[in-house]
Amino acid sequence: MHAKVDTASLRRDYYQRLSTQAMKPLWEVLANLVPPLPATDAQAAIWRWEDALPFLRESGELITAQEAERRVLILENPGLPGQNTCTPTIYAGLQLILPGEVAPAHRHTQSALRFVVDGEGAYTAVNGERVTMHPGDFIITPKWTWHDHGNPGDQAVTWLDGLDIAVVRMLGAQFRENLHEATQGVQRPEGDAAARFGANMLPLDYQPHDGVTPIFCYPYHASRAALMQLHENAGSRVGEGGLHACHGIKLQYVNPASGGSPIPTIAAFLQVLPKGFAGAPYRSTDGMIYSVVEGEGRIEFDDHSFEFKPKDTFVVPSWMRHRLHASEQSVLFSFSDRPIHKALHLWRESVGESVS
Ligand code: 1HN
């Protein structure tokens, strides 16, 4: 007994002196550093549109887009306070641009995606080409491309931003520049990139370069039509050619020139859950952020669940078992850090274990 107390206090004293040398004992933290299963402080969370909207509107009265540079409410994971991030790797936020506003041009090494949640008529300009936003459109701002946003229309427009900020920070590879003008010049008419790269064709001299998609808008009407066709073909059949037991009908967005993900670090998906769908339990190592486009349903975890409605955003952390239920036919957009997991051969998924 006496000897034990002695050992404990000797160790404490040793650790204290050791800390002055910028060293510490591995044996005190080994189990945490290398856990048996994925361990993240990130929590499942939902940001309901009806709760977010009044705060977005208020932000519009408090600060202009120009003054803020980007008027965004960060969706910070409640399990990662102070880290300005939604999952350990991926940042998410809701960005508002009001009629007549511009968000000035800059570029950075972080890649961004936008998913249009509410309103239409704003544009994002990427490297000299504008694309007009409609609800459900999925838009890319590749790393190190000049981008600015503007709203020449008459509606407030809100979109969900997703960026690989924490990944680029971890790598110490953050660079950023502001353009000398707020709005970059238009160099090509709207629709140019979509015509060159978005019709299952490529320019004669196209050379794939940096793994980034050459099209930067995936219009909702086209993605939705594909899902609905597959839904119609599948009927209520589960399995090959039919519904996936966990995901309903789910497709991934693709870089048409490479077959890879549109952003090297982020994969994005669109899925339809038929009315009455009760998904099988699922988990995967990538932490997933969802934006609800249409319908109504519920996501069930082992010990709690969230009801979701259109324009809600929710996050499912790495390896957290869950099931999707749809009380109405639902369309969900989602994105995650899956390409990083896959590049490192770390991605795992597990289908069908019971949610207790
Ligand atoms: C950014 O450039 C945008 O361009 C949005 O709209 C959110 C969050 C952090 C850093 C850069 C944008 C951002 C961002």
mmCIF file of N, CA and C in Angstrom, residues 105-204:
data_model
loop_
_atom_site.group_PDB
_atom_site.id
_atom_site.type_symbol
_atom_site.label_atom_id
_atom_site.label_comp_id
_atom_site.label_asym_id
_atom_site.label_seq_id
_atom_site.Cartn_x
_atom_site.Cartn_y
_atom_site.Cartn_z
ATOM 1 N N ALA A 105 -13.965 38.935 -54.441
ATOM 2 C CA ALA A 105 -13.179 37.844 -55.041
ATOM 3 C C ALA A 105 -11.914 37.550 -54.244
ATOM 4 N N HIS A 106 -11.682 36.277 -54.011
ATOM 5 C CA HIS A 106 -10.425 35.825 -53.403
ATOM 6 C C HIS A 106 -10.154 34.393 -53.880
ATOM 7 N N ARG A 107 -8.986 33.907 -53.519
ATOM 8 C CA ARG A 107 -8.706 32.488 -53.794
ATOM 9 C C ARG A 107 -7.879 31.934 -52.651
ATOM 10 N N HIS A 108 -8.004 30.638 -52.445
ATOM 11 C CA HIS A 108 -7.288 29.982 -51.345
ATOM 12 C C HIS A 108 -7.066 28.520 -51.686
ATOM 13 N N THR A 109 -6.208 27.885 -50.919
ATOM 14 C CA THR A 109 -5.862 26.493 -51.218
ATOM 15 C C THR A 109 -6.915 25.526 -50.687
ATOM 16 N N GLN A 110 -7.838 26.016 -49.871
ATOM 17 C CA GLN A 110 -8.944 25.166 -49.426
ATOM 18 C C GLN A 110 -9.958 25.044 -50.569
ATOM 19 N N SER A 111 -10.463 23.867 -50.806
ATOM 20 C CA SER A 111 -11.508 23.655 -51.807
ATOM 21 C C SER A 111 -12.870 23.841 -51.153
ATOM 22 N N ALA A 112 -13.818 24.362 -51.945
ATOM 23 C CA ALA A 112 -15.155 24.605 -51.392
ATOM 24 C C ALA A 112 -16.228 23.997 -52.282
ATOM 25 N N LEU A 113 -17.298 23.577 -51.635
ATOM 26 C CA LEU A 113 -18.516 23.255 -52.366
ATOM 27 C C LEU A 113 -19.640 24.103 -51.808
ATOM 28 N N ARG A 114 -20.623 24.342 -52.653
ATOM 29 C CA ARG A 114 -21.842 25.070 -52.240
ATOM 30 C C ARG A 114 -23.017 24.180 -52.589
ATOM 31 N N PHE A 115 -23.969 24.106 -51.693
ATOM 32 C CA PHE A 115 -25.217 23.430 -52.024
ATOM 33 C C PHE A 115 -26.335 24.423 -51.759
ATOM 34 N N VAL A 116 -27.061 24.783 -52.823
ATOM 35 C CA VAL A 116 -28.016 25.888 -52.705
ATOM 36 C C VAL A 116 -29.245 25.413 -51.932
ATOM 37 N N VAL A 117 -29.535 26.109 -50.834
ATOM 38 C CA VAL A 117 -30.583 25.690 -49.906
ATOM 39 C C VAL A 117 -31.871 26.482 -50.130
ATOM 40 N N ASP A 118 -31.746 27.786 -50.326
ATOM 41 C CA ASP A 118 -32.951 28.623 -50.328
ATOM 42 C C ASP A 118 -32.769 29.835 -51.237
ATOM 43 N N GLY A 119 -33.743 30.095 -52.089
ATOM 44 C CA GLY A 119 -33.721 31.276 -52.949
ATOM 45 C C GLY A 119 -32.959 30.995 -54.242
ATOM 46 N N GLU A 120 -33.130 31.903 -55.211
ATOM 47 C CA GLU A 120 -32.360 31.751 -56.456
ATOM 48 C C GLU A 120 -32.079 33.099 -57.075
ATOM 49 N N GLY A 121 -31.124 33.084 -58.009
ATOM 50 C CA GLY A 121 -30.794 34.314 -58.728
ATOM 51 C C GLY A 121 -29.442 34.885 -58.347
ATOM 52 N N ALA A 122 -28.801 34.346 -57.309
ATOM 53 C CA ALA A 122 -27.419 34.747 -57.030
ATOM 54 C C ALA A 122 -26.495 33.970 -57.959
ATOM 55 N N TYR A 123 -25.255 34.416 -58.042
ATOM 56 C CA TYR A 123 -24.288 33.660 -58.846
ATOM 57 C C TYR A 123 -22.994 33.466 -58.055
ATOM 58 N N THR A 124 -22.266 32.426 -58.430
ATOM 59 C CA THR A 124 -20.862 32.288 -58.045
ATOM 60 C C THR A 124 -20.060 32.409 -59.320
ATOM 61 N N ALA A 125 -18.975 33.165 -59.268
ATOM 62 C CA ALA A 125 -18.071 33.244 -60.418
ATOM 63 C C ALA A 125 -16.812 32.471 -60.068
ATOM 64 N N VAL A 126 -16.396 31.570 -60.965
ATOM 65 C CA VAL A 126 -15.185 30.780 -60.768
ATOM 66 C C VAL A 126 -14.293 30.991 -61.980
ATOM 67 N N ASN A 127 -13.103 31.510 -61.745
ATOM 68 C CA ASN A 127 -12.133 31.742 -62.831
ATOM 69 C C ASN A 127 -12.775 32.349 -64.070
ATOM 70 N N GLY A 128 -13.539 33.419 -63.875
ATOM 71 C CA GLY A 128 -14.042 34.183 -65.018
ATOM 72 C C GLY A 128 -15.362 33.715 -65.596
ATOM 73 N N GLU A 129 -15.991 32.709 -64.968
ATOM 74 C CA GLU A 129 -17.280 32.248 -65.485
ATOM 75 C C GLU A 129 -18.304 32.218 -64.360
ATOM 76 N N ARG A 130 -19.459 32.801 -64.641
ATOM 77 C CA ARG A 130 -20.516 32.831 -63.624
ATOM 78 C C ARG A 130 -21.452 31.645 -63.777
ATOM 79 N N VAL A 131 -22.012 31.233 -62.654
ATOM 80 C CA VAL A 131 -23.062 30.228 -62.705
ATOM 81 C C VAL A 131 -24.181 30.696 -61.776
ATOM 82 N N THR A 132 -25.392 30.723 -62.318
ATOM 83 C CA THR A 132 -26.548 31.181 -61.544
ATOM 84 C C THR A 132 -27.054 30.037 -60.669
ATOM 85 N N MET A 133 -27.385 30.376 -59.433
ATOM 86 C CA MET A 133 -27.750 29.355 -58.441
ATOM 87 C C MET A 133 -29.255 29.132 -58.379
ATOM 88 N N HIS A 134 -29.626 27.846 -58.328
ATOM 89 C CA HIS A 134 -31.018 27.439 -58.081
ATOM 90 C C HIS A 134 -31.010 26.455 -56.930
ATOM 91 N N PRO A 135 -32.106 26.363 -56.183
ATOM 92 C CA PRO A 135 -32.127 25.426 -55.049
ATOM 93 C C PRO A 135 -31.757 24.012 -55.495
ATOM 94 N N GLY A 136 -30.892 23.382 -54.731
ATOM 95 C CA GLY A 136 -30.478 22.013 -55.024
ATOM 96 C C GLY A 136 -29.254 21.915 -55.928
ATOM 97 N N ASP A 137 -28.834 23.028 -56.529
ATOM 98 C CA ASP A 137 -27.625 22.981 -57.371
ATOM 99 C C ASP A 137 -26.408 22.746 -56.473
ATOM 100 N N PHE A 138 -25.487 21.970 -57.002
ATOM 101 C CA PHE A 138 -24.242 21.628 -56.310
ATOM 102 C C PHE A 138 -23.113 22.284 -57.094
ATOM 103 N N ILE A 139 -22.399 23.174 -56.438
ATOM 104 C CA ILE A 139 -21.433 24.042 -57.124
ATOM 105 C C ILE A 139 -20.068 23.898 -56.458
ATOM 106 N N ILE A 140 -19.023 23.864 -57.280
ATOM 107 C CA ILE A 140 -17.668 23.655 -56.775
ATOM 108 C C ILE A 140 -16.835 24.919 -56.951
ATOM 109 N N THR A 141 -16.062 25.250 -55.959
ATOM 110 C CA THR A 141 -15.012 26.252 -56.123
ATOM 111 C C THR A 141 -13.692 25.546 -55.864
ATOM 112 N N PRO A 142 -13.015 25.089 -56.933
ATOM 113 C CA PRO A 142 -11.782 24.325 -56.710
ATOM 114 C C PRO A 142 -10.717 25.161 -56.012
ATOM 115 N N LYS A 143 -9.792 24.485 -55.401
ATOM 116 C CA LYS A 143 -8.692 25.153 -54.703
ATOM 117 C C LYS A 143 -7.968 26.112 -55.652
ATOM 118 N N TRP A 144 -7.592 27.244 -55.098
ATOM 119 C CA TRP A 144 -6.780 28.249 -55.790
ATOM 120 C C TRP A 144 -7.446 28.820 -57.040
ATOM 121 N N THR A 145 -8.791 28.756 -57.111
ATOM 122 C CA THR A 145 -9.492 29.452 -58.190
ATOM 123 C C THR A 145 -10.090 30.734 -57.618
ATOM 124 N N TRP A 146 -9.982 31.822 -58.402
ATOM 125 C CA TRP A 146 -10.627 33.068 -57.991
ATOM 126 C C TRP A 146 -12.123 32.835 -57.925
ATOM 127 N N HIS A 147 -12.735 33.280 -56.847
ATOM 128 C CA HIS A 147 -14.193 33.146 -56.770
ATOM 129 C C HIS A 147 -14.798 34.304 -56.010
ATOM 130 N N ASP A 148 -15.943 34.761 -56.520
ATOM 131 C CA ASP A 148 -16.734 35.779 -55.833
ATOM 132 C C ASP A 148 -18.191 35.429 -56.048
ATOM 133 N N HIS A 149 -19.029 35.995 -55.198
ATOM 134 C CA HIS A 149 -20.462 35.744 -55.314
ATOM 135 C C HIS A 149 -21.184 37.080 -55.471
ATOM 136 N N GLY A 150 -22.315 37.063 -56.141
ATOM 137 C CA GLY A 150 -23.112 38.280 -56.274
ATOM 138 C C GLY A 150 -24.579 37.911 -56.341
ATOM 139 N N ASN A 151 -25.419 38.894 -56.047
ATOM 140 C CA ASN A 151 -26.859 38.628 -56.106
ATOM 141 C C ASN A 151 -27.566 39.753 -56.843
ATOM 142 N N PRO A 152 -27.646 39.646 -58.177
ATOM 143 C CA PRO A 152 -28.356 40.667 -58.954
ATOM 144 C C PRO A 152 -29.867 40.478 -58.934
ATOM 145 N N GLY A 153 -30.345 39.421 -58.285
ATOM 146 C CA GLY A 153 -31.780 39.118 -58.293
ATOM 147 C C GLY A 153 -32.536 39.859 -57.196
ATOM 148 N N ASP A 154 -33.732 39.381 -56.899
ATOM 149 C CA ASP A 154 -34.562 40.067 -55.907
ATOM 150 C C ASP A 154 -34.892 39.183 -54.700
ATOM 151 N N GLN A 155 -34.193 38.041 -54.573
ATOM 152 C CA GLN A 155 -34.444 37.161 -53.422
ATOM 153 C C GLN A 155 -33.172 37.002 -52.601
ATOM 154 N N ALA A 156 -33.342 36.866 -51.288
ATOM 155 C CA ALA A 156 -32.220 36.438 -50.456
ATOM 156 C C ALA A 156 -31.868 35.006 -50.860
ATOM 157 N N VAL A 157 -30.584 34.717 -50.932
ATOM 158 C CA VAL A 157 -30.146 33.369 -51.321
ATOM 159 C C VAL A 157 -29.228 32.818 -50.227
ATOM 160 N N THR A 158 -29.505 31.584 -49.837
ATOM 161 C CA THR A 158 -28.702 30.919 -48.805
ATOM 162 C C THR A 158 -28.205 29.599 -49.348
ATOM 163 N N TRP A 159 -26.941 29.327 -49.117
ATOM 164 C CA TRP A 159 -26.409 28.013 -49.484
ATOM 165 C C TRP A 159 -25.565 27.456 -48.353
ATOM 166 N N LEU A 160 -25.379 26.146 -48.422
ATOM 167 C CA LEU A 160 -24.518 25.439 -47.476
ATOM 168 C C LEU A 160 -23.118 25.376 -48.079
ATOM 169 N N ASP A 161 -22.138 25.877 -47.332
ATOM 170 C CA ASP A 161 -20.736 25.775 -47.744
ATOM 171 C C ASP A 161 -20.110 24.540 -47.120
ATOM 172 N N GLY A 162 -19.261 23.849 -47.864
ATOM 173 C CA GLY A 162 -18.438 22.769 -47.297
ATOM 174 C C GLY A 162 -17.009 22.975 -47.753
ATOM 175 N N LEU A 163 -16.071 23.014 -46.830
ATOM 176 C CA LEU A 163 -14.658 23.218 -47.194
ATOM 177 C C LEU A 163 -13.773 22.241 -46.432
ATOM 178 N N ASP A 164 -12.619 21.939 -47.038
ATOM 179 C CA ASP A 164 -11.667 21.011 -46.407
ATOM 180 C C ASP A 164 -10.674 21.760 -45.515
ATOM 181 N N ILE A 165 -11.186 22.733 -44.776
ATOM 182 C CA ILE A 165 -10.325 23.649 -44.022
ATOM 183 C C ILE A 165 -9.423 22.924 -43.020
ATOM 184 N N ALA A 166 -9.997 21.995 -42.261
ATOM 185 C CA ALA A 166 -9.204 21.351 -41.204
ATOM 186 C C ALA A 166 -8.109 20.464 -41.797
ATOM 187 N N VAL A 167 -8.379 19.909 -42.969
ATOM 188 C CA VAL A 167 -7.367 19.061 -43.626
ATOM 189 C C VAL A 167 -6.185 19.920 -44.065
ATOM 190 N N VAL A 168 -6.517 21.046 -44.707
ATOM 191 C CA VAL A 168 -5.456 21.919 -45.222
ATOM 192 C C VAL A 168 -4.680 22.541 -44.056
ATOM 193 N N ARG A 169 -5.402 22.831 -42.963
ATOM 194 C CA ARG A 169 -4.733 23.361 -41.763
ATOM 195 C C ARG A 169 -3.783 22.312 -41.185
ATOM 196 N N MET A 170 -4.256 21.071 -41.100
ATOM 197 C CA MET A 170 -3.410 20.013 -40.534
ATOM 198 C C MET A 170 -2.139 19.827 -41.357
ATOM 199 N N LEU A 171 -2.267 20.031 -42.677
ATOM 200 C CA LEU A 171 -1.114 19.869 -43.553
ATOM 201 C C LEU A 171 -0.224 21.111 -43.570
ATOM 202 N N GLY A 172 -0.697 22.189 -42.959
ATOM 203 C CA GLY A 172 0.080 23.434 -42.996
ATOM 204 C C GLY A 172 0.222 23.965 -44.409
ATOM 205 N N ALA A 173 -0.853 23.860 -45.188
ATOM 206 C CA ALA A 173 -0.780 24.229 -46.610
ATOM 207 C C ALA A 173 -1.767 25.343 -46.943
ATOM 208 N N GLN A 174 -2.040 26.223 -45.976
ATOM 209 C CA GLN A 174 -3.015 27.290 -46.207
ATOM 210 C C GLN A 174 -2.347 28.476 -46.892
ATOM 211 N N PHE A 175 -2.875 28.861 -48.060
ATOM 212 C CA PHE A 175 -2.476 30.101 -48.720
ATOM 213 C C PHE A 175 -3.749 30.782 -49.193
ATOM 214 N N ARG A 176 -3.703 32.143 -49.232
ATOM 215 C CA ARG A 176 -4.900 32.872 -49.644
ATOM 216 C C ARG A 176 -4.501 34.228 -50.196
ATOM 217 N N GLU A 177 -5.234 34.694 -51.200
ATOM 218 C CA GLU A 177 -5.020 36.019 -51.784
ATOM 219 C C GLU A 177 -6.361 36.675 -52.058
ATOM 220 N N ASN A 178 -6.396 38.003 -51.896
ATOM 221 C CA ASN A 178 -7.575 38.755 -52.315
ATOM 222 C C ASN A 178 -7.305 39.358 -53.691
ATOM 223 N N LEU A 179 -8.342 39.384 -54.526
ATOM 224 C CA LEU A 179 -8.212 40.064 -55.819
ATOM 225 C C LEU A 179 -8.278 41.576 -55.566
ATOM 226 N N HIS A 180 -7.618 42.357 -56.420
ATOM 227 C CA HIS A 180 -7.623 43.822 -56.232
ATOM 228 C C HIS A 180 -9.010 44.415 -56.447
ATOM 229 N N GLU A 181 -9.891 43.685 -57.147
ATOM 230 C CA GLU A 181 -11.267 44.177 -57.344
ATOM 231 C C GLU A 181 -12.238 43.246 -56.638
ATOM 232 N N ALA A 182 -13.393 43.794 -56.236
ATOM 233 C CA ALA A 182 -14.373 42.964 -55.527
ATOM 234 C C ALA A 182 -14.938 41.884 -56.450
ATOM 235 N N THR A 183 -15.187 42.258 -57.706
ATOM 236 C CA THR A 183 -15.828 41.334 -58.630
ATOM 237 C C THR A 183 -14.888 41.061 -59.792
ATOM 238 N N GLN A 184 -14.604 39.801 -60.065
ATOM 239 C CA GLN A 184 -13.699 39.481 -61.176
ATOM 240 C C GLN A 184 -14.414 39.669 -62.504
ATOM 241 N N GLY A 185 -13.637 39.940 -63.533
ATOM 242 C CA GLY A 185 -14.195 40.136 -64.864
ATOM 243 C C GLY A 185 -14.758 38.839 -65.423
ATOM 244 N N VAL A 186 -15.802 38.986 -66.238
ATOM 245 C CA VAL A 186 -16.380 37.809 -66.891
ATOM 246 C C VAL A 186 -15.558 37.517 -68.139
ATOM 247 N N GLN A 187 -15.026 36.301 -68.259
ATOM 248 C CA GLN A 187 -14.180 35.939 -69.406
ATOM 249 C C GLN A 187 -14.877 34.983 -70.379
ATOM 250 N N ARG A 188 -15.853 34.260 -69.863
ATOM 251 C CA ARG A 188 -16.583 33.310 -70.714
ATOM 252 C C ARG A 188 -18.059 33.414 -70.369
ATOM 253 N N PRO A 189 -18.945 33.190 -71.355
ATOM 254 C CA PRO A 189 -20.374 33.262 -71.051
ATOM 255 C C PRO A 189 -20.805 32.120 -70.132
ATOM 256 N N GLU A 190 -21.872 32.361 -69.396
ATOM 257 C CA GLU A 190 -22.410 31.315 -68.518
ATOM 258 C C GLU A 190 -22.759 30.083 -69.354
ATOM 259 N N GLY A 191 -22.442 28.920 -68.841
ATOM 260 C CA GLY A 191 -22.773 27.669 -69.538
ATOM 261 C C GLY A 191 -21.598 27.092 -70.310
ATOM 262 N N ASP A 192 -20.497 27.847 -70.414
ATOM 263 C CA ASP A 192 -19.353 27.373 -71.213
ATOM 264 C C ASP A 192 -18.782 26.066 -70.651
ATOM 265 N N ALA A 193 -18.482 26.028 -69.359
ATOM 266 C CA ALA A 193 -17.880 24.821 -68.770
ATOM 267 C C ALA A 193 -18.845 23.649 -68.832
ATOM 268 N N ALA A 194 -20.129 23.926 -68.607
ATOM 269 C CA ALA A 194 -21.129 22.848 -68.634
ATOM 270 C C ALA A 194 -21.186 22.222 -70.022
ATOM 271 N N ALA A 195 -21.097 23.062 -71.078
ATOM 272 C CA ALA A 195 -21.152 22.536 -72.449
ATOM 273 C C ALA A 195 -19.876 21.764 -72.797
ATOM 274 N N ARG A 196 -18.734 22.296 -72.384
ATOM 275 C CA ARG A 196 -17.461 21.642 -72.739
ATOM 276 C C ARG A 196 -17.246 20.318 -72.004
ATOM 277 N N PHE A 197 -17.686 20.298 -70.735
ATOM 278 C CA PHE A 197 -17.307 19.159 -69.886
ATOM 279 C C PHE A 197 -18.495 18.387 -69.322
ATOM 280 N N GLY A 198 -19.704 18.940 -69.454
ATOM 281 C CA GLY A 198 -20.838 18.369 -68.744
ATOM 282 C C GLY A 198 -21.780 17.566 -69.615
ATOM 283 N N ALA A 199 -21.361 17.200 -70.833
ATOM 284 C CA ALA A 199 -22.250 16.471 -71.750
ATOM 285 C C ALA A 199 -21.629 15.133 -72.137
ATOM 286 N N ASN A 200 -20.880 14.523 -71.201
ATOM 287 C CA ASN A 200 -20.164 13.265 -71.475
ATOM 288 C C ASN A 200 -19.190 13.408 -72.639
ATOM 289 N N MET A 201 -18.640 14.601 -72.798
ATOM 290 C CA MET A 201 -17.641 14.856 -73.835
ATOM 291 C C MET A 201 -16.550 15.719 -73.211
ATOM 292 N N LEU A 202 -15.395 15.812 -73.903
ATOM 293 C CA LEU A 202 -14.303 16.649 -73.424
ATOM 294 C C LEU A 202 -13.690 17.382 -74.604
ATOM 295 N N PRO A 203 -13.101 18.550 -74.385
ATOM 296 C CA PRO A 203 -12.385 19.240 -75.474
ATOM 297 C C PRO A 203 -11.263 18.352 -76.029
ATOM 298 N N LEU A 204 -10.944 18.520 -77.315
ATOM 299 C CA LEU A 204 -9.952 17.668 -77.988
ATOM 300 C C LEU A 204 -8.612 17.662 -77.270
#
